[in-house]
Amino acid sequence: MRSSLVTGACGLVLLSASPAVAVATTVDAAAAAQAPDDLAGLSIEELSQIKVRSASKREEPLSAAPTALYVIDHDMIVRSGAVTIPEILRLAPNLQVYQASPSNWIITARGLNGLPFAQSFSNKLLVLVDGRTVYTPLFSGVYWDLPDVLPDDIERIEVISGPGATLWGANAVNGVINIITRDAGSAPGVYADVRGGSTQQAAGIRVAGSLNDKLSYRVYARALHQDAAHIAGDGSAEDSWRRLGGGFRLDWTPSARDAVTLQGDIFGGRENLPGDSSERISGRNLVLRWNRDISGDEHLQAQAFYDRIHRGETGSSGSFHVDTYDIDLQHSFRLGRRHQLVWGGGARVASYQINGSPSFFFQPGSRNLFLANLFVQDTVELSKALSVTAGVKAEHDPYVGFSLLPDVRVAFTPAKTTLLWAAVSHAVRSPTPFDEDVRESVPGVTLSGNRNFRTEKLTAYELGLRVQPLPSLSFSATGFYHHYDDLRSVELLPGPGLNLIWGNQLAGHSYGVEAWASFKPLDWWTLSGGAMLLKEKFRFKDAATAPFIGTTQNGVDPGHQFTLRSSMDLGKALMLDVDFRAIGKLKEAGIPAYAELGGRFAWGVSDHLTLSLSGANLLHRRHVEYSGGDAISRKVLVGVEWRP
Amino acid sequence: MIGPWRVLARITAATAAMMLGAPATAAPTDTAVKAAFLPRFARYVTWPPAAMPKAGDPFVLCVIGSDPFGAALDDAARSQVVDGQRIVVRRLDSAVGSDSCQIAFIQGSKVQPVGQLIAALGRRPVLTVTDASIGAQRGIVHFAVVGGRVRFFIDQSSAARHGLGISSRLLALAIGVKQ
């Protein structure tokens, strides 16, 4: 499959664990609502007729979680005008998002964005959609063209930069992205959304409602088409693509103690490749989740999911499919006055079959990967202001056996509006078939997987501060130092010819700062900004055999990234959102620094109807974001939304 | 390069024009309206005499779990009086201490989710209020935004189990009433 198995790659996710509970409590401090005085005098009937802005519950949460957590909420997603998940993820200041082609995105946190020519792909993020890992276990990266949701269905996206391995799993090395959709009954009625412009067209529809007071449902369908981008010089990159998908969600509350969710999606699509060939994608999944409140302090969650993905090029260039079966269990309870315990475990079988081509295949081409984990975490309240969370996860994977992933976090809350935290944690990326079993060749060069490939290891030290000095002002900053060992490297086999093999001969460190702030100077105006500074230093270990490939083979990352967003309500019916980003150069990849502008202007014509004009990448006709990537064009879309 | 800049300049000019003319009263948030509703419910619900605050004591409106309202709820509570009694807002982390609540807005938290809190309140005479944008678990009153307006479901049978009576004026505003 050419290198399409991997070129289309980004992100990652092999071994997650207990998605739903892990991102601790968000204390919605004094966030949200201003109560205009004019509400005070209204009768209850008048109140029920007042038209509201659906502001998010968490306009800027001061989270109690001692971790670098940024929350993208529903309102931000709608107002941004973003159409796909990767576009939405540009809203998180602690992620780096690169568009390499209309369908291929590279997303990472704290660097290591990969280097295609060295066959290295961003592979240290864990991504979940409603508890289901969105991953390709073949190389631990995410194909961002596979998961899709209606943006309006998303309740929030929790983005954690830094390791989350203890609760989340072995691939939560540099970050976790947890996409949570709304409860099925939250927006009863018919929703429809059509957006179109020169480079992208999307249409979605949703029908939701309640069958009775215990059972609500939602069904949706969505079509997406993206035009081809341009190759770096000029001319079409011939990589337009389209997909059609749909799904459902049922939420059932059989008793006050139980909540059961059943949801599923199915989709298919076609992506053009240069020349006459194309690639088919398809997938389907089903998730069943049950939450039970055993007592006031005791909670149980069980989840099972099935997921299938398929990609295949026309002709004999290769294809693969992966079937994943997963069960997870999580139990939380209080022990005495001071201890809050969570423990759980999970098991997963990923069954894959790869039909390779003579120049790119896997040996073996099919296999069942069995993964299992067990974890425990205790949060101890040492005093009213000081708590310590310590946890460990034991994970078993088919290649290296057991890995232990410990994590210790201290949270100090001297005042309700201030959180100071520190953490030390250990995370690993486990080997995958791409590390162990791959066989690639081009004339004169071969690259083989390594049966002795070790886990890539990270020990992370973090120090964070979150303050909300005023209800209208919040600020978060995290400093991090990541120490990496046994990172993947390209090594040279002895003998004549250029025969390469994966090794673990890179080590080093990165450090930096992630900061963001939100300020609401006026009732109708919110300003927010983010900054990321990153320094990386990697070196070859003593047994390295191919230093000529360079120490940047795991990623060529920008030294900085700045974002600024303005969100305005202009009267009752008009909304104007503008976002700006400036990304530093990818030096070794020869990608210059750039700045871009996007935004959305929306007019609420009636209670139900909204017209919008949105755009992205407005400053340049085209720009290149990623090594070997297309030139990405300016985008302007016209949109019509109908809300129940 | 000239093209986009021109477009931008136009958008900027349009924005400036609108800002100058824009009334500073944007539509209130759904959260603000929910905050305004909460203390008003007191007038349209009857509690068993034993569950009412003693003479001179305030009427207690609790927020259990995370608090989406902030000062908006305190302001709204201050503007209402029930049978000559003022309304105070109490914020609780868990069901512990909820004995004094007459109304409880339950948002819950990861530590103690909504369903758990509702279960913990049992059949006590407390008007439980939940929010569809938070979860499917329903209290006696369950907020939902429909047609761009804040409305609610009412579970009258649950109210009866809690020993509460709900006035027809409130029932008339519900999207749905479970008998």
PDB file of N, CA and C in Angstrom, chain A residues 183-248:
ATOM      1  N   ASP A 183     -25.367  14.412  25.305  1.00  0.00           N
ATOM      2  CA  ASP A 183     -26.397  13.447  25.611  1.00  0.00           C
ATOM      3  C   ASP A 183     -27.461  13.491  24.503  1.00  0.00           C
ATOM      4  N   ALA A 184     -28.005  12.312  24.176  1.00  0.00           N
ATOM      5  CA  ALA A 184     -28.903  12.238  23.022  1.00  0.00           C
ATOM      6  C   ALA A 184     -30.104  13.177  23.136  1.00  0.00           C
ATOM      7  N   GLY A 185     -30.596  13.402  24.361  1.00  0.00           N
ATOM      8  CA  GLY A 185     -31.818  14.193  24.511  1.00  0.00           C
ATOM      9  C   GLY A 185     -31.574  15.680  24.696  1.00  0.00           C
ATOM     10  N   SER A 186     -30.339  16.141  24.561  1.00  0.00           N
ATOM     11  CA  SER A 186     -30.064  17.519  24.958  1.00  0.00           C
ATOM     12  C   SER A 186     -30.582  18.542  23.954  1.00  0.00           C
ATOM     13  N   ALA A 187     -30.780  18.172  22.714  1.00  0.00           N
ATOM     14  CA  ALA A 187     -31.298  19.136  21.740  1.00  0.00           C
ATOM     15  C   ALA A 187     -32.383  18.480  20.909  1.00  0.00           C
ATOM     16  N   PRO A 188     -33.586  18.294  21.484  1.00  0.00           N
ATOM     17  CA  PRO A 188     -34.640  17.586  20.755  1.00  0.00           C
ATOM     18  C   PRO A 188     -35.091  18.364  19.526  1.00  0.00           C
ATOM     19  N   GLY A 189     -35.411  17.626  18.469  1.00  0.00           N
ATOM     20  CA  GLY A 189     -35.865  18.272  17.249  1.00  0.00           C
ATOM     21  C   GLY A 189     -34.936  17.971  16.084  1.00  0.00           C
ATOM     22  N   VAL A 190     -35.119  18.744  15.028  1.00  0.00           N
ATOM     23  CA  VAL A 190     -34.331  18.521  13.811  1.00  0.00           C
ATOM     24  C   VAL A 190     -33.274  19.615  13.688  1.00  0.00           C
ATOM     25  N   TYR A 191     -32.061  19.189  13.470  1.00  0.00           N
ATOM     26  CA  TYR A 191     -30.951  20.112  13.242  1.00  0.00           C
ATOM     27  C   TYR A 191     -30.406  19.848  11.851  1.00  0.00           C
ATOM     28  N   ALA A 192     -30.131  20.896  11.112  1.00  0.00           N
ATOM     29  CA  ALA A 192     -29.537  20.712   9.791  1.00  0.00           C
ATOM     30  C   ALA A 192     -28.482  21.784   9.570  1.00  0.00           C
ATOM     31  N   ASP A 193     -27.444  21.427   8.876  1.00  0.00           N
ATOM     32  CA  ASP A 193     -26.294  22.306   8.715  1.00  0.00           C
ATOM     33  C   ASP A 193     -25.723  22.084   7.321  1.00  0.00           C
ATOM     34  N   VAL A 194     -25.667  23.137   6.546  1.00  0.00           N
ATOM     35  CA  VAL A 194     -25.051  23.029   5.225  1.00  0.00           C
ATOM     36  C   VAL A 194     -24.008  24.116   5.108  1.00  0.00           C
ATOM     37  N   ARG A 195     -22.813  23.726   4.720  1.00  0.00           N
ATOM     38  CA  ARG A 195     -21.769  24.721   4.529  1.00  0.00           C
ATOM     39  C   ARG A 195     -21.040  24.431   3.231  1.00  0.00           C
ATOM     40  N   GLY A 196     -20.744  25.453   2.502  1.00  0.00           N
ATOM     41  CA  GLY A 196     -20.067  25.204   1.242  1.00  0.00           C
ATOM     42  C   GLY A 196     -19.251  26.395   0.805  1.00  0.00           C
ATOM     43  N   GLY A 197     -18.181  26.109   0.081  1.00  0.00           N
ATOM     44  CA  GLY A 197     -17.330  27.149  -0.451  1.00  0.00           C
ATOM     45  C   GLY A 197     -16.420  26.534  -1.489  1.00  0.00           C
ATOM     46  N   SER A 198     -15.395  27.257  -1.809  1.00  0.00           N
ATOM     47  CA  SER A 198     -14.571  26.821  -2.928  1.00  0.00           C
ATOM     48  C   SER A 198     -13.771  25.555  -2.615  1.00  0.00           C
ATOM     49  N   THR A 199     -13.435  25.313  -1.360  1.00  0.00           N
ATOM     50  CA  THR A 199     -12.544  24.186  -1.088  1.00  0.00           C
ATOM     51  C   THR A 199     -13.192  23.079  -0.280  1.00  0.00           C
ATOM     52  N   GLN A 200     -14.356  23.333   0.274  1.00  0.00           N
ATOM     53  CA  GLN A 200     -14.931  22.351   1.189  1.00  0.00           C
ATOM     54  C   GLN A 200     -16.449  22.481   1.177  1.00  0.00           C
ATOM     55  N   GLN A 201     -17.126  21.339   1.207  1.00  0.00           N
ATOM     56  CA  GLN A 201     -18.590  21.357   1.286  1.00  0.00           C
ATOM     57  C   GLN A 201     -19.008  20.297   2.298  1.00  0.00           C
ATOM     58  N   ALA A 202     -19.949  20.668   3.152  1.00  0.00           N
ATOM     59  CA  ALA A 202     -20.388  19.707   4.163  1.00  0.00           C
ATOM     60  C   ALA A 202     -21.877  19.901   4.406  1.00  0.00           C
ATOM     61  N   ALA A 203     -22.572  18.797   4.608  1.00  0.00           N
ATOM     62  CA  ALA A 203     -23.997  18.869   4.941  1.00  0.00           C
ATOM     63  C   ALA A 203     -24.289  17.828   6.010  1.00  0.00           C
ATOM     64  N   GLY A 204     -24.961  18.250   7.065  1.00  0.00           N
ATOM     65  CA  GLY A 204     -25.268  17.308   8.138  1.00  0.00           C
ATOM     66  C   GLY A 204     -26.695  17.478   8.604  1.00  0.00           C
ATOM     67  N   ILE A 205     -27.266  16.410   9.091  1.00  0.00           N
ATOM     68  CA  ILE A 205     -28.617  16.486   9.632  1.00  0.00           C
ATOM     69  C   ILE A 205     -28.693  15.600  10.863  1.00  0.00           C
ATOM     70  N   ARG A 206     -29.491  16.043  11.838  1.00  0.00           N
ATOM     71  CA  ARG A 206     -29.649  15.270  13.056  1.00  0.00           C
ATOM     72  C   ARG A 206     -31.115  15.330  13.478  1.00  0.00           C
ATOM     73  N   VAL A 207     -31.623  14.217  13.916  1.00  0.00           N
ATOM     74  CA  VAL A 207     -32.962  14.181  14.496  1.00  0.00           C
ATOM     75  C   VAL A 207     -32.798  13.619  15.896  1.00  0.00           C
ATOM     76  N   ALA A 208     -33.305  14.328  16.898  1.00  0.00           N
ATOM     77  CA  ALA A 208     -33.140  13.872  18.270  1.00  0.00           C
ATOM     78  C   ALA A 208     -34.431  14.066  19.028  1.00  0.00           C
ATOM     79  N   GLY A 209     -34.621  13.276  20.056  1.00  0.00           N
ATOM     80  CA  GLY A 209     -35.813  13.429  20.864  1.00  0.00           C
ATOM     81  C   GLY A 209     -35.850  12.407  21.978  1.00  0.00           C
ATOM     82  N   SER A 210     -36.955  12.393  22.709  1.00  0.00           N
ATOM     83  CA  SER A 210     -37.122  11.449  23.798  1.00  0.00           C
ATOM     84  C   SER A 210     -38.322  10.565  23.492  1.00  0.00           C
ATOM     85  N   LEU A 211     -38.134   9.257  23.649  1.00  0.00           N
ATOM     86  CA  LEU A 211     -39.259   8.339  23.464  1.00  0.00           C
ATOM     87  C   LEU A 211     -40.122   8.347  24.713  1.00  0.00           C
ATOM     88  N   ASN A 212     -39.491   8.459  25.865  1.00  0.00           N
ATOM     89  CA  ASN A 212     -40.191   8.709  27.118  1.00  0.00           C
ATOM     90  C   ASN A 212     -39.183   9.394  28.027  1.00  0.00           C
ATOM     91  N   ASP A 213     -39.491   9.546  29.296  1.00  0.00           N
ATOM     92  CA  ASP A 213     -38.562  10.329  30.114  1.00  0.00           C
ATOM     93  C   ASP A 213     -37.314   9.543  30.496  1.00  0.00           C
ATOM     94  N   LYS A 214     -37.224   8.309  30.103  1.00  0.00           N
ATOM     95  CA  LYS A 214     -36.028   7.529  30.410  1.00  0.00           C
ATOM     96  C   LYS A 214     -35.155   7.226  29.194  1.00  0.00           C
ATOM     97  N   LEU A 215     -35.717   7.422  28.020  1.00  0.00           N
ATOM     98  CA  LEU A 215     -34.995   6.997  26.822  1.00  0.00           C
ATOM     99  C   LEU A 215     -34.982   8.114  25.785  1.00  0.00           C
ATOM    100  N   SER A 216     -33.782   8.577  25.454  1.00  0.00           N
ATOM    101  CA  SER A 216     -33.688   9.583  24.401  1.00  0.00           C
ATOM    102  C   SER A 216     -32.789   9.068  23.285  1.00  0.00           C
ATOM    103  N   TYR A 217     -32.963   9.638  22.125  1.00  0.00           N
ATOM    104  CA  TYR A 217     -32.262   9.129  20.950  1.00  0.00           C
ATOM    105  C   TYR A 217     -31.761  10.273  20.089  1.00  0.00           C
ATOM    106  N   ARG A 218     -30.810   9.911  19.233  1.00  0.00           N
ATOM    107  CA  ARG A 218     -30.330  10.861  18.234  1.00  0.00           C
ATOM    108  C   ARG A 218     -29.849  10.038  17.055  1.00  0.00           C
ATOM    109  N   VAL A 219     -30.180  10.469  15.868  1.00  0.00           N
ATOM    110  CA  VAL A 219     -29.592   9.864  14.672  1.00  0.00           C
ATOM    111  C   VAL A 219     -29.051  11.002  13.815  1.00  0.00           C
ATOM    112  N   TYR A 220     -27.966  10.745  13.123  1.00  0.00           N
ATOM    113  CA  TYR A 220     -27.385  11.808  12.309  1.00  0.00           C
ATOM    114  C   TYR A 220     -26.797  11.215  11.039  1.00  0.00           C
ATOM    115  N   ALA A 221     -26.618  12.087  10.069  1.00  0.00           N
ATOM    116  CA  ALA A 221     -25.902  11.707   8.853  1.00  0.00           C
ATOM    117  C   ALA A 221     -25.134  12.931   8.389  1.00  0.00           C
ATOM    118  N   ARG A 222     -24.020  12.681   7.737  1.00  0.00           N
ATOM    119  CA  ARG A 222     -23.240  13.821   7.279  1.00  0.00           C
ATOM    120  C   ARG A 222     -22.427  13.447   6.058  1.00  0.00           C
ATOM    121  N   ALA A 223     -22.386  14.366   5.118  1.00  0.00           N
ATOM    122  CA  ALA A 223     -21.558  14.205   3.924  1.00  0.00           C
ATOM    123  C   ALA A 223     -20.516  15.310   3.916  1.00  0.00           C
ATOM    124  N   LEU A 224     -19.317  14.936   3.502  1.00  0.00           N
ATOM    125  CA  LEU A 224     -18.216  15.898   3.506  1.00  0.00           C
ATOM    126  C   LEU A 224     -17.441  15.740   2.206  1.00  0.00           C
ATOM    127  N   HIS A 225     -17.100  16.854   1.587  1.00  0.00           N
ATOM    128  CA  HIS A 225     -16.264  16.796   0.392  1.00  0.00           C
ATOM    129  C   HIS A 225     -15.199  17.875   0.482  1.00  0.00           C
ATOM    130  N   GLN A 226     -13.982  17.512   0.143  1.00  0.00           N
ATOM    131  CA  GLN A 226     -12.935  18.523   0.113  1.00  0.00           C
ATOM    132  C   GLN A 226     -12.218  18.493  -1.221  1.00  0.00           C
ATOM    133  N   ASP A 227     -12.021  19.684  -1.785  1.00  0.00           N
ATOM    134  CA  ASP A 227     -11.353  19.785  -3.072  1.00  0.00           C
ATOM    135  C   ASP A 227      -9.872  19.491  -2.928  1.00  0.00           C
ATOM    136  N   ALA A 228      -9.249  19.184  -4.036  1.00  0.00           N
ATOM    137  CA  ALA A 228      -7.815  18.912  -4.031  1.00  0.00           C
ATOM    138  C   ALA A 228      -7.049  20.172  -3.622  1.00  0.00           C
ATOM    139  N   ALA A 229      -5.936  19.963  -2.959  1.00  0.00           N
ATOM    140  CA  ALA A 229      -5.038  21.077  -2.650  1.00  0.00           C
ATOM    141  C   ALA A 229      -4.043  21.210  -3.808  1.00  0.00           C
ATOM    142  N   HIS A 230      -3.034  22.038  -3.590  1.00  0.00           N
ATOM    143  CA  HIS A 230      -2.046  22.250  -4.639  1.00  0.00           C
ATOM    144  C   HIS A 230      -0.701  21.687  -4.222  1.00  0.00           C
ATOM    145  N   ILE A 231       0.077  21.242  -5.207  1.00  0.00           N
ATOM    146  CA  ILE A 231       1.434  20.832  -4.887  1.00  0.00           C
ATOM    147  C   ILE A 231       2.245  22.099  -4.681  1.00  0.00           C
ATOM    148  N   ALA A 232       3.398  21.929  -4.036  1.00  0.00           N
ATOM    149  CA  ALA A 232       4.112  23.105  -3.554  1.00  0.00           C
ATOM    150  C   ALA A 232       4.412  24.118  -4.657  1.00  0.00           C
ATOM    151  N   GLY A 233       4.747  23.669  -5.872  1.00  0.00           N
ATOM    152  CA  GLY A 233       4.989  24.616  -6.957  1.00  0.00           C
ATOM    153  C   GLY A 233       3.664  25.203  -7.405  1.00  0.00           C
ATOM    154  N   ASP A 234       3.003  24.525  -8.307  1.00  0.00           N
ATOM    155  CA  ASP A 234       1.655  24.896  -8.696  1.00  0.00           C
ATOM    156  C   ASP A 234       1.023  23.634  -9.261  1.00  0.00           C
ATOM    157  N   GLY A 235      -0.223  23.677  -9.523  1.00  0.00           N
ATOM    158  CA  GLY A 235      -0.896  22.496 -10.070  1.00  0.00           C
ATOM    159  C   GLY A 235      -1.569  21.717  -8.972  1.00  0.00           C
ATOM    160  N   SER A 236      -2.569  20.958  -9.391  1.00  0.00           N
ATOM    161  CA  SER A 236      -3.379  20.239  -8.411  1.00  0.00           C
ATOM    162  C   SER A 236      -2.608  19.083  -7.799  1.00  0.00           C
ATOM    163  N   ALA A 237      -2.816  18.886  -6.509  1.00  0.00           N
ATOM    164  CA  ALA A 237      -2.238  17.718  -5.858  1.00  0.00           C
ATOM    165  C   ALA A 237      -3.108  16.482  -6.093  1.00  0.00           C
ATOM    166  N   GLU A 238      -4.207  16.657  -6.777  1.00  0.00           N
ATOM    167  CA  GLU A 238      -5.105  15.557  -7.146  1.00  0.00           C
ATOM    168  C   GLU A 238      -5.483  14.705  -5.938  1.00  0.00           C
ATOM    169  N   ASP A 239      -5.789  15.363  -4.830  1.00  0.00           N
ATOM    170  CA  ASP A 239      -6.111  14.605  -3.626  1.00  0.00           C
ATOM    171  C   ASP A 239      -7.424  15.050  -2.984  1.00  0.00           C
ATOM    172  N   SER A 240      -8.387  15.343  -3.841  1.00  0.00           N
ATOM    173  CA  SER A 240      -9.708  15.641  -3.291  1.00  0.00           C
ATOM    174  C   SER A 240     -10.258  14.376  -2.641  1.00  0.00           C
ATOM    175  N   TRP A 241     -11.214  14.526  -1.737  1.00  0.00           N
ATOM    176  CA  TRP A 241     -11.802  13.333  -1.112  1.00  0.00           C
ATOM    177  C   TRP A 241     -13.198  13.626  -0.619  1.00  0.00           C
ATOM    178  N   ARG A 242     -13.928  12.577  -0.362  1.00  0.00           N
ATOM    179  CA  ARG A 242     -15.286  12.745   0.146  1.00  0.00           C
ATOM    180  C   ARG A 242     -15.617  11.582   1.057  1.00  0.00           C
ATOM    181  N   ARG A 243     -16.527  11.822   1.959  1.00  0.00           N
ATOM    182  CA  ARG A 243     -16.991  10.744   2.821  1.00  0.00           C
ATOM    183  C   ARG A 243     -18.455  10.971   3.163  1.00  0.00           C
ATOM    184  N   LEU A 244     -19.112   9.865   3.495  1.00  0.00           N
ATOM    185  CA  LEU A 244     -20.506   9.910   3.904  1.00  0.00           C
ATOM    186  C   LEU A 244     -20.603   9.036   5.144  1.00  0.00           C
ATOM    187  N   GLY A 245     -21.209   9.569   6.179  1.00  0.00           N
ATOM    188  CA  GLY A 245     -21.285   8.787   7.409  1.00  0.00           C
ATOM    189  C   GLY A 245     -22.582   9.064   8.143  1.00  0.00           C
ATOM    190  N   GLY A 246     -22.881   8.207   9.082  1.00  0.00           N
ATOM    191  CA  GLY A 246     -24.072   8.401   9.896  1.00  0.00           C
ATOM    192  C   GLY A 246     -23.963   7.587  11.159  1.00  0.00           C
ATOM    193  N   GLY A 247     -24.903   7.820  12.059  1.00  0.00           N
ATOM    194  CA  GLY A 247     -24.839   7.058  13.297  1.00  0.00           C
ATOM    195  C   GLY A 247     -25.999   7.387  14.209  1.00  0.00           C
ATOM    196  N   PHE A 248     -25.945   6.838  15.390  1.00  0.00           N
ATOM    197  CA  PHE A 248     -27.029   7.032  16.344  1.00  0.00           C
ATOM    198  C   PHE A 248     -26.456   7.030  17.758  1.00  0.00           C
TER     199      PHE A 248
END
